């Protein structure tokens, strides 16, 4: 199947269903998240071999702090544990790691390992693995507006951010591209395909600016059961869609 498929450049995944996966087995929710991490670990090299250039995963949302202390602590412990393994896997596969979201809310040791993951993989030229952590689309836009306002006040906004005579917005106004440069995802191409596991038909505050024209594929598979074959099935579904970007 693989050889006939057009592989999208940028894929983003809402990894849902860890809790249900655990519940079905009578296990604590954290075991579902642990198995979810194993699924990411397996998928990363496979996505890279398929030729995907950007893979973004929704690991922790700005709303996830509302979960029980046990569950939040469990997820933080998983971040700590997997940071080291991720660095090793990224180095082996020439993967560059980026984190989107507001990292300031994490414990200092987690912030440090996020910074280290980015720093030590920044010159890798293979797949870019983007982890959304303490990420919310509205919060990302809010922070972008704050950064833009600060730059504007200080006279630091690049002239390129404003429309010239041939632009689709009135001359002199901030362009969409000019604004997008202030988002966490600056320099990461918008997702061609957004996959959501475990059946729900929502974006849940994920990449709400960037996914404006993305194809959305929802599968009933729970995230811990998601594997390369499921990814290929989602890509096959993506291949059936015709993307018009608002044209005809
Ligand atoms: C949704 O399942 C999943 C999450 C809120 C967390 C996903 C996080 C991981 C797989 C860990 C990522 C870790 C690293 C290091 C990248 P859910 O709990 O909402 O499931 P449910 O809807 O069945 O309850």
PDB file of C-alpha atoms and ligand atoms in Angstrom:
ATOM      1  CA  UNK A   1       0.000   0.000   0.000  1.00  0.00           C
ATOM      2  CA  UNK A   2       2.786   2.362   1.036  1.00  0.00           C
ATOM      3  CA  UNK A   3       4.369   2.849  -2.360  1.00  0.00           C
ATOM      4  CA  UNK A   4       1.193   4.166  -3.996  1.00  0.00           C
ATOM      5  CA  UNK A   5       0.406   6.700  -1.301  1.00  0.00           C
ATOM      6  CA  UNK A   6       1.151  10.378  -1.369  1.00  0.00           C
ATOM      7  CA  UNK A   7       2.734  10.985   2.037  1.00  0.00           C
ATOM      8  CA  UNK A   8       1.734  14.317   3.605  1.00  0.00           C
ATOM      9  CA  UNK A   9       4.604  16.572   4.650  1.00  0.00           C
ATOM     10  CA  UNK A  10       3.074  17.650   7.953  1.00  0.00           C
ATOM     11  CA  UNK A  11       0.891  15.419  10.148  1.00  0.00           C
ATOM     12  CA  UNK A  12      -0.573  16.263  13.544  1.00  0.00           C
ATOM     13  CA  UNK A  13      -2.199  13.818  15.963  1.00  0.00           C
ATOM     14  CA  UNK A  14      -4.689  14.237  18.795  1.00  0.00           C
ATOM     15  CA  UNK A  15      -3.763  11.170  20.830  1.00  0.00           C
ATOM     16  CA  UNK A  16      -7.042  10.390  22.551  1.00  0.00           C
ATOM     17  CA  UNK A  17      -8.267   7.274  24.308  1.00  0.00           C
ATOM     18  CA  UNK A  18      -5.504   6.373  26.771  1.00  0.00           C
ATOM     19  CA  UNK A  19      -7.973   6.455  29.671  1.00  0.00           C
ATOM     20  CA  UNK A  20     -10.483   4.225  27.869  1.00  0.00           C
ATOM     21  CA  UNK A  21      -7.724   1.804  26.880  1.00  0.00           C
ATOM     22  CA  UNK A  22      -6.740   1.448  30.544  1.00  0.00           C
ATOM     23  CA  UNK A  23     -10.327   1.226  31.788  1.00  0.00           C
ATOM     24  CA  UNK A  24     -11.104  -1.623  29.400  1.00  0.00           C
ATOM     25  CA  UNK A  25      -8.306  -3.559  31.080  1.00  0.00           C
ATOM     26  CA  UNK A  26      -9.126  -2.555  34.656  1.00  0.00           C
ATOM     27  CA  UNK A  27      -5.876  -0.569  34.868  1.00  0.00           C
ATOM     28  CA  UNK A  28      -5.239   2.942  36.266  1.00  0.00           C
ATOM     29  CA  UNK A  29      -5.412   5.762  33.689  1.00  0.00           C
ATOM     30  CA  UNK A  30      -1.674   6.381  34.012  1.00  0.00           C
ATOM     31  CA  UNK A  31      -1.018   2.925  32.563  1.00  0.00           C
ATOM     32  CA  UNK A  32      -2.940   4.044  29.493  1.00  0.00           C
ATOM     33  CA  UNK A  33      -0.677   7.088  29.184  1.00  0.00           C
ATOM     34  CA  UNK A  34       2.391   4.878  29.614  1.00  0.00           C
ATOM     35  CA  UNK A  35       1.203   2.625  26.807  1.00  0.00           C
ATOM     36  CA  UNK A  36       0.481   5.802  24.822  1.00  0.00           C
ATOM     37  CA  UNK A  37       4.120   6.798  25.188  1.00  0.00           C
ATOM     38  CA  UNK A  38       5.191   3.388  23.886  1.00  0.00           C
ATOM     39  CA  UNK A  39       2.950   3.961  20.859  1.00  0.00           C
ATOM     40  CA  UNK A  40       4.718   7.293  20.162  1.00  0.00           C
ATOM     41  CA  UNK A  41       8.128   5.702  20.571  1.00  0.00           C
ATOM     42  CA  UNK A  42       7.279   3.004  18.018  1.00  0.00           C
ATOM     43  CA  UNK A  43       5.620   5.375  15.574  1.00  0.00           C
ATOM     44  CA  UNK A  44       8.329   8.037  15.461  1.00  0.00           C
ATOM     45  CA  UNK A  45      10.950   6.054  13.460  1.00  0.00           C
ATOM     46  CA  UNK A  46       8.207   4.620  11.249  1.00  0.00           C
ATOM     47  CA  UNK A  47       6.807   8.050  10.440  1.00  0.00           C
ATOM     48  CA  UNK A  48      10.327   9.169   9.648  1.00  0.00           C
ATOM     49  CA  UNK A  49      10.915   6.184   7.309  1.00  0.00           C
ATOM     50  CA  UNK A  50       7.626   6.877   5.536  1.00  0.00           C
ATOM     51  CA  UNK A  51       8.912  10.339   4.651  1.00  0.00           C
ATOM     52  CA  UNK A  52       6.733  12.492   6.902  1.00  0.00           C
ATOM     53  CA  UNK A  53       8.739  15.671   7.570  1.00  0.00           C
ATOM     54  CA  UNK A  54       6.801  17.142  10.516  1.00  0.00           C
ATOM     55  CA  UNK A  55       4.931  15.111  13.129  1.00  0.00           C
ATOM     56  CA  UNK A  56       3.107  17.037  15.852  1.00  0.00           C
ATOM     57  CA  UNK A  57       1.510  15.308  18.847  1.00  0.00           C
ATOM     58  CA  UNK A  58      -0.867  16.752  21.429  1.00  0.00           C
ATOM     59  CA  UNK A  59       0.726  15.489  24.654  1.00  0.00           C
ATOM     60  CA  UNK A  60      -0.757  17.814  27.278  1.00  0.00           C
ATOM     61  CA  UNK A  61      -3.318  20.563  26.856  1.00  0.00           C
ATOM     62  CA  UNK A  62      -3.788  23.766  28.837  1.00  0.00           C
ATOM     63  CA  UNK A  63      -6.992  22.118  30.116  1.00  0.00           C
ATOM     64  CA  UNK A  64      -5.318  18.890  31.271  1.00  0.00           C
ATOM     65  CA  UNK A  65      -4.203  20.537  34.570  1.00  0.00           C
ATOM     66  CA  UNK A  66      -7.833  20.061  35.661  1.00  0.00           C
ATOM     67  CA  UNK A  67      -7.364  16.285  35.896  1.00  0.00           C
ATOM     68  CA  UNK A  68      -6.683  14.611  39.249  1.00  0.00           C
ATOM     69  CA  UNK A  69      -3.350  15.321  40.927  1.00  0.00           C
ATOM     70  CA  UNK A  70      -2.442  11.640  40.553  1.00  0.00           C
ATOM     71  CA  UNK A  71      -3.029  11.690  36.806  1.00  0.00           C
ATOM     72  CA  UNK A  72      -1.177  15.007  36.274  1.00  0.00           C
ATOM     73  CA  UNK A  73       1.754  13.791  38.418  1.00  0.00           C
ATOM     74  CA  UNK A  74       1.774  10.537  36.464  1.00  0.00           C
ATOM     75  CA  UNK A  75       1.988  12.406  33.159  1.00  0.00           C
ATOM     76  CA  UNK A  76       4.825  14.596  34.496  1.00  0.00           C
ATOM     77  CA  UNK A  77       6.721  11.462  35.554  1.00  0.00           C
ATOM     78  CA  UNK A  78       6.245  10.081  32.047  1.00  0.00           C
ATOM     79  CA  UNK A  79       7.631  13.307  30.533  1.00  0.00           C
ATOM     80  CA  UNK A  80      10.669  12.957  32.798  1.00  0.00           C
ATOM     81  CA  UNK A  81      11.189   9.292  31.949  1.00  0.00           C
ATOM     82  CA  UNK A  82      10.674   9.637  28.206  1.00  0.00           C
ATOM     83  CA  UNK A  83      12.771  12.788  27.743  1.00  0.00           C
ATOM     84  CA  UNK A  84      15.988  10.758  27.930  1.00  0.00           C
ATOM     85  CA  UNK A  85      14.708   7.979  25.691  1.00  0.00           C
ATOM     86  CA  UNK A  86      13.438  10.542  23.210  1.00  0.00           C
ATOM     87  CA  UNK A  87      16.842  12.196  22.981  1.00  0.00           C
ATOM     88  CA  UNK A  88      18.453   8.835  22.212  1.00  0.00           C
ATOM     89  CA  UNK A  89      15.814   7.942  19.607  1.00  0.00           C
ATOM     90  CA  UNK A  90      16.049  11.402  18.012  1.00  0.00           C
ATOM     91  CA  UNK A  91      19.815  11.222  17.783  1.00  0.00           C
ATOM     92  CA  UNK A  92      19.672   7.779  16.127  1.00  0.00           C
ATOM     93  CA  UNK A  93      17.087   8.897  13.588  1.00  0.00           C
ATOM     94  CA  UNK A  94      18.408  12.443  12.907  1.00  0.00           C
ATOM     95  CA  UNK A  95      15.127  13.814  14.340  1.00  0.00           C
ATOM     96  CA  UNK A  96      14.790  17.437  15.438  1.00  0.00           C
ATOM     97  CA  UNK A  97      12.586  18.053  18.471  1.00  0.00           C
ATOM     98  CA  UNK A  98      10.499  21.172  19.056  1.00  0.00           C
ATOM     99  CA  UNK A  99       8.071  21.917  21.817  1.00  0.00           C
ATOM    100  CA  UNK A 100       5.030  24.134  21.405  1.00  0.00           C
ATOM    101  CA  UNK A 101       2.927  25.439  24.271  1.00  0.00           C
ATOM    102  CA  UNK A 102       3.738  27.498  27.336  1.00  0.00           C
ATOM    103  CA  UNK A 103       6.553  25.641  29.049  1.00  0.00           C
ATOM    104  CA  UNK A 104       6.781  28.200  31.891  1.00  0.00           C
ATOM    105  CA  UNK A 105       4.164  26.315  33.907  1.00  0.00           C
ATOM    106  CA  UNK A 106       6.216  23.106  34.204  1.00  0.00           C
ATOM    107  CA  UNK A 107       8.614  22.259  37.035  1.00  0.00           C
ATOM    108  CA  UNK A 108      12.159  23.617  36.443  1.00  0.00           C
ATOM    109  CA  UNK A 109      13.658  20.166  35.755  1.00  0.00           C
ATOM    110  CA  UNK A 110      11.075  19.524  33.018  1.00  0.00           C
ATOM    111  CA  UNK A 111      11.698  22.952  31.452  1.00  0.00           C
ATOM    112  CA  UNK A 112      15.390  22.154  31.488  1.00  0.00           C
ATOM    113  CA  UNK A 113      14.920  18.829  29.731  1.00  0.00           C
ATOM    114  CA  UNK A 114      12.648  20.402  27.100  1.00  0.00           C
ATOM    115  CA  UNK A 115      15.303  23.070  26.429  1.00  0.00           C
ATOM    116  CA  UNK A 116      17.972  20.387  26.250  1.00  0.00           C
ATOM    117  CA  UNK A 117      15.967  18.231  23.816  1.00  0.00           C
ATOM    118  CA  UNK A 118      15.541  21.209  21.506  1.00  0.00           C
ATOM    119  CA  UNK A 119      19.121  22.418  21.822  1.00  0.00           C
ATOM    120  CA  UNK A 120      20.775  19.041  21.271  1.00  0.00           C
ATOM    121  CA  UNK A 121      18.658  18.136  18.249  1.00  0.00           C
ATOM    122  CA  UNK A 122      18.412  21.548  16.577  1.00  0.00           C
ATOM    123  CA  UNK A 123      20.877  20.712  13.797  1.00  0.00           C
ATOM    124  CA  UNK A 124      19.266  17.373  12.912  1.00  0.00           C
ATOM    125  CA  UNK A 125      17.916  17.380   9.395  1.00  0.00           C
ATOM    126  CA  UNK A 126      15.384  14.533   9.410  1.00  0.00           C
ATOM    127  CA  UNK A 127      11.806  14.571  10.647  1.00  0.00           C
ATOM    128  CA  UNK A 128      10.825  17.396  13.011  1.00  0.00           C
ATOM    129  CA  UNK A 129       8.947  15.973  15.999  1.00  0.00           C
ATOM    130  CA  UNK A 130       6.785  18.644  17.597  1.00  0.00           C
ATOM    131  CA  UNK A 131       5.446  17.993  21.097  1.00  0.00           C
ATOM    132  CA  UNK A 132       2.515  20.142  22.188  1.00  0.00           C
ATOM    133  CA  UNK A 133       2.741  20.401  25.985  1.00  0.00           C
ATOM    134  CA  UNK A 134       0.761  22.827  28.108  1.00  0.00           C
ATOM    135  CA  UNK A 135      -0.560  23.763  24.687  1.00  0.00           C
ATOM    136  CA  UNK A 136      -3.877  25.360  23.807  1.00  0.00           C
ATOM    137  CA  UNK A 137      -4.619  26.970  20.444  1.00  0.00           C
ATOM    138  CA  UNK A 138      -6.310  29.987  21.985  1.00  0.00           C
ATOM    139  CA  UNK A 139      -3.495  30.386  24.483  1.00  0.00           C
ATOM    140  CA  UNK A 140      -0.943  30.198  21.661  1.00  0.00           C
ATOM    141  CA  UNK A 141      -2.746  32.998  19.796  1.00  0.00           C
ATOM    142  CA  UNK A 142      -3.030  35.033  23.008  1.00  0.00           C
ATOM    143  CA  UNK A 143       0.704  34.730  23.674  1.00  0.00           C
ATOM    144  CA  UNK A 144       1.476  35.573  20.041  1.00  0.00           C
ATOM    145  CA  UNK A 145      -0.590  38.765  20.326  1.00  0.00           C
ATOM    146  CA  UNK A 146       1.285  39.712  23.502  1.00  0.00           C
ATOM    147  CA  UNK A 147       4.656  39.191  21.823  1.00  0.00           C
ATOM    148  CA  UNK A 148       3.560  41.108  18.745  1.00  0.00           C
ATOM    149  CA  UNK A 149       2.270  44.017  20.857  1.00  0.00           C
ATOM    150  CA  UNK A 150       5.589  44.179  22.715  1.00  0.00           C
ATOM    151  CA  UNK A 151       7.574  44.171  19.480  1.00  0.00           C
ATOM    152  CA  UNK A 152       5.255  46.758  17.954  1.00  0.00           C
ATOM    153  CA  UNK A 153       5.677  49.077  20.945  1.00  0.00           C
ATOM    154  CA  UNK A 154       9.436  48.722  20.770  1.00  0.00           C
ATOM    155  CA  UNK A 155       9.480  49.277  16.975  1.00  0.00           C
ATOM    156  CA  UNK A 156      10.889  45.771  16.429  1.00  0.00           C
ATOM    157  CA  UNK A 157       8.309  44.325  14.017  1.00  0.00           C
ATOM    158  CA  UNK A 158       9.998  43.458  10.733  1.00  0.00           C
ATOM    159  CA  UNK A 159       8.813  45.473   7.721  1.00  0.00           C
ATOM    160  CA  UNK A 160       8.103  42.097   5.999  1.00  0.00           C
ATOM    161  CA  UNK A 161       5.198  41.550   8.403  1.00  0.00           C
ATOM    162  CA  UNK A 162       3.182  44.301   6.730  1.00  0.00           C
ATOM    163  CA  UNK A 163       1.335  44.092   3.428  1.00  0.00           C
ATOM    164  CA  UNK A 164       2.769  45.576   0.268  1.00  0.00           C
ATOM    165  CA  UNK A 165       0.621  46.859  -2.626  1.00  0.00           C
ATOM    166  CA  UNK A 166      -0.095  43.378  -4.073  1.00  0.00           C
ATOM    167  CA  UNK A 167      -1.117  41.623  -0.871  1.00  0.00           C
ATOM    168  CA  UNK A 168      -4.562  40.176  -0.141  1.00  0.00           C
ATOM    169  CA  UNK A 169      -5.007  42.520   2.833  1.00  0.00           C
ATOM    170  CA  UNK A 170      -4.923  46.344   2.676  1.00  0.00           C
ATOM    171  CA  UNK A 171      -1.465  47.822   2.182  1.00  0.00           C
ATOM    172  CA  UNK A 172       0.346  48.509   5.437  1.00  0.00           C
ATOM    173  CA  UNK A 173      -1.692  46.057   7.513  1.00  0.00           C
ATOM    174  CA  UNK A 174      -0.205  43.078   9.320  1.00  0.00           C
ATOM    175  CA  UNK A 175      -0.367  40.000   7.064  1.00  0.00           C
ATOM    176  CA  UNK A 176      -1.402  36.510   8.139  1.00  0.00           C
ATOM    177  CA  UNK A 177       2.163  35.327   7.540  1.00  0.00           C
ATOM    178  CA  UNK A 178       3.488  38.275   9.566  1.00  0.00           C
ATOM    179  CA  UNK A 179       1.264  37.288  12.456  1.00  0.00           C
ATOM    180  CA  UNK A 180       1.963  33.550  12.142  1.00  0.00           C
ATOM    181  CA  UNK A 181       5.655  34.276  12.719  1.00  0.00           C
ATOM    182  CA  UNK A 182       4.685  35.054  16.334  1.00  0.00           C
ATOM    183  CA  UNK A 183       2.986  31.686  16.879  1.00  0.00           C
ATOM    184  CA  UNK A 184       4.787  28.794  18.586  1.00  0.00           C
ATOM    185  CA  UNK A 185       4.597  26.984  15.246  1.00  0.00           C
ATOM    186  CA  UNK A 186       6.594  29.617  13.330  1.00  0.00           C
ATOM    187  CA  UNK A 187       8.639  27.741  10.702  1.00  0.00           C
ATOM    188  CA  UNK A 188       6.582  24.555  11.110  1.00  0.00           C
ATOM    189  CA  UNK A 189       4.335  23.990   8.065  1.00  0.00           C
ATOM    190  CA  UNK A 190       0.594  23.861   8.765  1.00  0.00           C
ATOM    191  CA  UNK A 191      -0.604  20.264   9.096  1.00  0.00           C
ATOM    192  CA  UNK A 192      -1.862  18.729   5.855  1.00  0.00           C
ATOM    193  CA  UNK A 193      -3.547  16.033   7.919  1.00  0.00           C
ATOM    194  CA  UNK A 194      -4.874  16.059  11.486  1.00  0.00           C
ATOM    195  CA  UNK A 195      -5.601  12.606  12.909  1.00  0.00           C
ATOM    196  CA  UNK A 196      -7.752  12.117  15.990  1.00  0.00           C
ATOM    197  CA  UNK A 197      -7.925   8.725  17.650  1.00  0.00           C
ATOM    198  CA  UNK A 198     -10.778   7.192  19.640  1.00  0.00           C
ATOM    199  CA  UNK A 199     -13.673   8.576  17.712  1.00  0.00           C
ATOM    200  CA  UNK A 200     -14.440  12.097  18.961  1.00  0.00           C
ATOM    201  CA  UNK A 201     -15.180  14.700  16.257  1.00  0.00           C
ATOM    202  CA  UNK A 202     -13.563  17.791  17.797  1.00  0.00           C
ATOM    203  CA  UNK A 203     -10.338  19.804  17.500  1.00  0.00           C
ATOM    204  CA  UNK A 204     -10.194  20.378  21.291  1.00  0.00           C
ATOM    205  CA  UNK A 205      -8.224  23.629  21.008  1.00  0.00           C
ATOM    206  CA  UNK A 206      -5.450  21.939  18.966  1.00  0.00           C
ATOM    207  CA  UNK A 207      -3.686  24.020  16.279  1.00  0.00           C
ATOM    208  CA  UNK A 208      -6.817  26.090  15.673  1.00  0.00           C
ATOM    209  CA  UNK A 209      -4.963  28.652  13.544  1.00  0.00           C
ATOM    210  CA  UNK A 210      -2.718  26.159  11.766  1.00  0.00           C
ATOM    211  CA  UNK A 211      -5.405  23.532  10.989  1.00  0.00           C
ATOM    212  CA  UNK A 212      -7.630  26.001   9.121  1.00  0.00           C
ATOM    213  CA  UNK A 213      -7.303  23.984   5.897  1.00  0.00           C
ATOM    214  CA  UNK A 214      -6.168  20.617   7.230  1.00  0.00           C
ATOM    215  CA  UNK A 215      -7.911  17.396   6.341  1.00  0.00           C
ATOM    216  CA  UNK A 216      -9.215  15.770   9.507  1.00  0.00           C
ATOM    217  CA  UNK A 217      -9.306  11.992   9.789  1.00  0.00           C
ATOM    218  CA  UNK A 218     -10.889  10.411  12.860  1.00  0.00           C
ATOM    219  CA  UNK A 219     -10.318   6.776  13.719  1.00  0.00           C
ATOM    220  CA  UNK A 220     -12.041   4.733  16.435  1.00  0.00           C
ATOM    221  CA  UNK A 221      -8.740   3.123  17.422  1.00  0.00           C
ATOM    222  CA  UNK A 222      -7.622   4.102  20.941  1.00  0.00           C
ATOM    223  CA  UNK A 223      -4.230   5.853  20.984  1.00  0.00           C
ATOM    224  CA  UNK A 224      -2.249   3.045  22.700  1.00  0.00           C
ATOM    225  CA  UNK A 225      -3.375   0.702  19.874  1.00  0.00           C
ATOM    226  CA  UNK A 226      -2.419   3.129  17.094  1.00  0.00           C
ATOM    227  CA  UNK A 227       0.428   1.834  14.940  1.00  0.00           C
ATOM    228  CA  UNK A 228       2.011   2.137  11.509  1.00  0.00           C
ATOM    229  CA  UNK A 229      -0.834   0.277   9.775  1.00  0.00           C
ATOM    230  CA  UNK A 230      -3.372   2.651  11.353  1.00  0.00           C
ATOM    231  CA  UNK A 231      -1.255   5.613  10.265  1.00  0.00           C
ATOM    232  CA  UNK A 232      -1.170   4.265   6.714  1.00  0.00           C
ATOM    233  CA  UNK A 233      -4.962   3.788   6.796  1.00  0.00           C
ATOM    234  CA  UNK A 234      -5.365   7.454   7.832  1.00  0.00           C
ATOM    235  CA  UNK A 235      -2.993   8.545   5.064  1.00  0.00           C
ATOM    236  CA  UNK A 236      -4.970   6.421   2.570  1.00  0.00           C
ATOM    237  CA  UNK A 237      -8.138   8.247   3.662  1.00  0.00           C
ATOM    238  CA  UNK A 238      -6.290  11.572   3.283  1.00  0.00           C
ATOM    239  CA  UNK A 239      -5.307  10.524  -0.240  1.00  0.00           C
ATOM    240  CA  UNK A 240      -8.994  10.218  -1.183  1.00  0.00           C
ATOM    241  CA  UNK A 241      -9.736  13.824  -0.272  1.00  0.00           C
ATOM    242  CA  UNK A 242      -9.321  16.658  -2.723  1.00  0.00           C
ATOM    243  CA  UNK A 243      -7.929  19.778  -1.116  1.00  0.00           C
ATOM    244  CA  UNK A 244      -9.201  23.026  -2.573  1.00  0.00           C
ATOM    245  CA  UNK A 245      -8.127  25.592   0.050  1.00  0.00           C
ATOM    246  CA  UNK A 246     -11.344  27.547  -0.480  1.00  0.00           C
ATOM    247  CA  UNK A 247     -11.101  27.458  -4.269  1.00  0.00           C
ATOM    248  CA  UNK A 248     -13.286  25.343  -6.579  1.00  0.00           C
TER     249      UNK A 248
HETATM  250  C1  LIG B   1      -5.758  11.567  25.925  1.00  0.00           C
HETATM  251  O1  LIG B   1      -6.281  10.393  26.463  1.00  0.00           O
HETATM  252  C2  LIG B   1      -4.345  11.641  26.126  1.00  0.00           C
HETATM  253  C3  LIG B   1      -3.711  12.570  26.907  1.00  0.00           C
HETATM  254  C4  LIG B   1      -4.408  13.624  27.636  1.00  0.00           C
HETATM  255  C5  LIG B   1      -2.266  12.560  27.080  1.00  0.00           C
HETATM  256  C6  LIG B   1      -1.484  11.980  25.945  1.00  0.00           C
HETATM  257  C7  LIG B   1      -0.126  11.886  26.407  1.00  0.00           C
HETATM  258  C8  LIG B   1       0.722  10.902  26.124  1.00  0.00           C
HETATM  259  C9  LIG B   1       0.476   9.751  25.231  1.00  0.00           C
HETATM  260  C10 LIG B   1       2.049  11.018  26.739  1.00  0.00           C
HETATM  261  C11 LIG B   1       2.911  11.933  25.918  1.00  0.00           C
HETATM  262  C12 LIG B   1       4.248  11.923  26.471  1.00  0.00           C
HETATM  263  C13 LIG B   1       5.398  12.334  25.853  1.00  0.00           C
HETATM  264  C14 LIG B   1       6.681  12.200  26.591  1.00  0.00           C
HETATM  265  C15 LIG B   1       5.450  12.919  24.476  1.00  0.00           C
HETATM  266  P1  LIG B   1      -7.419  10.521  27.552  1.00  0.00           P
HETATM  267  O2  LIG B   1      -6.760  10.395  28.881  1.00  0.00           O
HETATM  268  O3  LIG B   1      -8.187  11.788  27.357  1.00  0.00           O
HETATM  269  O4  LIG B   1      -8.279   9.285  27.223  1.00  0.00           O
HETATM  270  P2  LIG B   1      -9.843   9.089  27.468  1.00  0.00           P
HETATM  271  O5  LIG B   1     -10.524  10.124  26.607  1.00  0.00           O
HETATM  272  O6  LIG B   1     -10.070   7.708  27.001  1.00  0.00           O
HETATM  273  O7  LIG B   1     -10.060   9.285  28.924  1.00  0.00           O
END
